[in-house]
C-alpha cells in the first residue's frame, strides 16, 4: 500500500497498545506509553553478552570429582534443560505472534529489544553447555523427554492457538480478550513463575560458591526477565485502562485459574527435579516460594491473592534487587557506554 500523503499529524489520543491507528511506519512521537520507552532504555543500559563471563572455575568444578554431588549435577542439567528452550518460547511469541498486533510504536521498540534479549539468554545456555562439554542432545531435547519440563512447555504452547493463527486479528471483544490472555500467560506465568524455581536452584549453587560463572549468567538473565515481567504487567494494566470492557469478572477468574494451574505445574517441576531438596530448599519451601511469587504477580495486575504465604527464600528477592549495588553490573554498563562511542 502506498503511503498516504497528508499534513494531518498523528493524534496522541488515538494511540493504543492494540487497536490504535494503523500506521505504515513507526512514528515514535507523540509518545504515549512512556513506560515502554523507559524499559527500552533500561534494557540498553543493562546490555551484556554471555561470552564476557569467564567459565574457567565452572569448568574445573564440573570436571573435578569432589566438588559436586550426583544430585547437584542432575539438578544443574535439568534446570539447564528447562532454560535452553524456555526463552525461545518467549521469543517466538513476541516475534511471530504479539508484535504485529501491537500498534504502539514505543511498545514495538521495546519488543524489538526484548526479542534480542531472549536470543542472548538462549546464547547464554548454549555457552554454558558448550563450556562444560555437556551433551547438547540431552540438554536441548529435555523439553520433549522430561515430563515436568514437557508439561510446563505444553501448557504455555497450548495458548498459542489463538494469536499465532495467521487469520487472527484484534478488534473484536473475543479477539482482544484472546490477546490480553496471551500477554497474561506469557508475562505473568512464563516469565513471572516458570523461571523462578530454576533461578532459585542456580542461585543456590552460587550461595555455595559453586558454578559461579553459570550463576552470574543467570543473574543477568534474571535482571532482564524482571524487566520483561514489568513491561508485560504495564501492557496488561494499560490495555485494562484503554479497553476496560475486556476485564470482565469471568476473564479475571480465568486468569486466576490459569495461574493456579501454573503454580501446580511449577511445584511439580520443583519436587520432581529435586526430590530430596537441594541446598536446604525442600519441596515445602519451593511450594511456598512459588505460591508467594504467584500472589505478587496477581497483585500487580489487580487480581486477588490466592495463597497469602510468606517468602521462604528472602535471599531470592535480594539477588533480584541487587542490580544497582553489585559491582559487575555497574562495570559492564560503563564498558558498554564507552564501547558505544565508535571511533572511525
Ligand atoms: Fe523474557
Tab-separated table of N, CA and C and ligand atoms in Angstrom, residues 86-87 90-91 94 110 114 117-118 121 186 190-191 195 221 224-229, ligand 1:
chain	number	residue	atom	x	y	z
A	86	UNK	N	13.067	-22.559	27.016
A	86	UNK	CA	12.022	-21.660	27.526
A	86	UNK	C	12.109	-20.257	26.943
A	87	UNK	N	13.310	-19.696	26.841
A	87	UNK	CA	13.409	-18.333	26.323
A	87	UNK	C	13.015	-18.260	24.853
A	90	UNK	N	9.359	-17.674	24.569
A	90	UNK	CA	9.033	-16.258	24.754
A	90	UNK	C	9.370	-15.473	23.488
A	91	UNK	N	10.546	-15.749	22.904
A	91	UNK	CA	10.971	-15.030	21.695
A	91	UNK	C	9.984	-15.268	20.553
A	94	UNK	N	6.833	-13.254	20.928
A	94	UNK	CA	6.980	-11.829	20.602
A	94	UNK	C	6.999	-11.626	19.097
A	110	UNK	N	10.315	-1.561	22.404
A	110	UNK	CA	10.753	-2.422	23.499
A	110	UNK	C	10.690	-3.888	23.095
A	114	UNK	N	13.434	-6.652	23.574
A	114	UNK	CA	13.170	-7.857	24.367
A	114	UNK	C	13.473	-9.125	23.555
A	117	UNK	N	17.032	-9.779	23.659
A	117	UNK	CA	17.458	-10.289	24.974
A	117	UNK	C	17.127	-11.776	25.116
A	118	UNK	N	15.985	-12.207	24.565
A	118	UNK	CA	15.655	-13.634	24.626
A	118	UNK	C	16.704	-14.435	23.857
A	121	UNK	N	19.734	-14.783	25.979
A	121	UNK	CA	19.553	-15.797	27.033
A	121	UNK	C	19.784	-17.204	26.472
A	186	UNK	N	1.984	-15.316	28.999
A	186	UNK	CA	3.421	-15.243	28.726
A	186	UNK	C	4.172	-14.423	29.760
A	190	UNK	N	4.824	-17.528	32.201
A	190	UNK	CA	6.122	-17.994	31.680
A	190	UNK	C	7.268	-17.176	32.293
A	191	UNK	N	7.182	-15.856	32.186
A	191	UNK	CA	8.306	-15.039	32.660
A	191	UNK	C	8.244	-14.767	34.153
A	195	UNK	N	10.135	-19.538	35.544
A	195	UNK	CA	11.596	-19.485	35.611
A	195	UNK	C	12.121	-19.559	37.045
A	221	UNK	N	20.377	-12.786	33.433
A	221	UNK	CA	19.113	-13.166	32.811
A	221	UNK	C	17.942	-12.778	33.717
A	224	UNK	N	17.200	-9.137	33.365
A	224	UNK	CA	16.436	-8.881	32.135
A	224	UNK	C	14.997	-9.345	32.302
A	225	UNK	N	14.833	-10.551	32.855
A	225	UNK	CA	13.483	-11.117	32.976
A	225	UNK	C	12.598	-10.268	33.877
A	226	UNK	N	13.176	-9.669	34.917
A	226	UNK	CA	12.314	-8.859	35.772
A	226	UNK	C	11.847	-7.618	35.014
A	227	UNK	N	12.648	-7.140	34.046
A	227	UNK	CA	12.185	-6.050	33.167
A	227	UNK	C	11.091	-6.534	32.214
A	228	UNK	N	11.266	-7.758	31.675
A	228	UNK	CA	10.247	-8.294	30.763
A	228	UNK	C	8.914	-8.406	31.494
A	229	UNK	N	8.999	-8.897	32.729
A	229	UNK	CA	7.785	-9.044	33.526
A	229	UNK	C	7.148	-7.682	33.805
B	1	LIG	FE1	11.897	-12.935	28.802
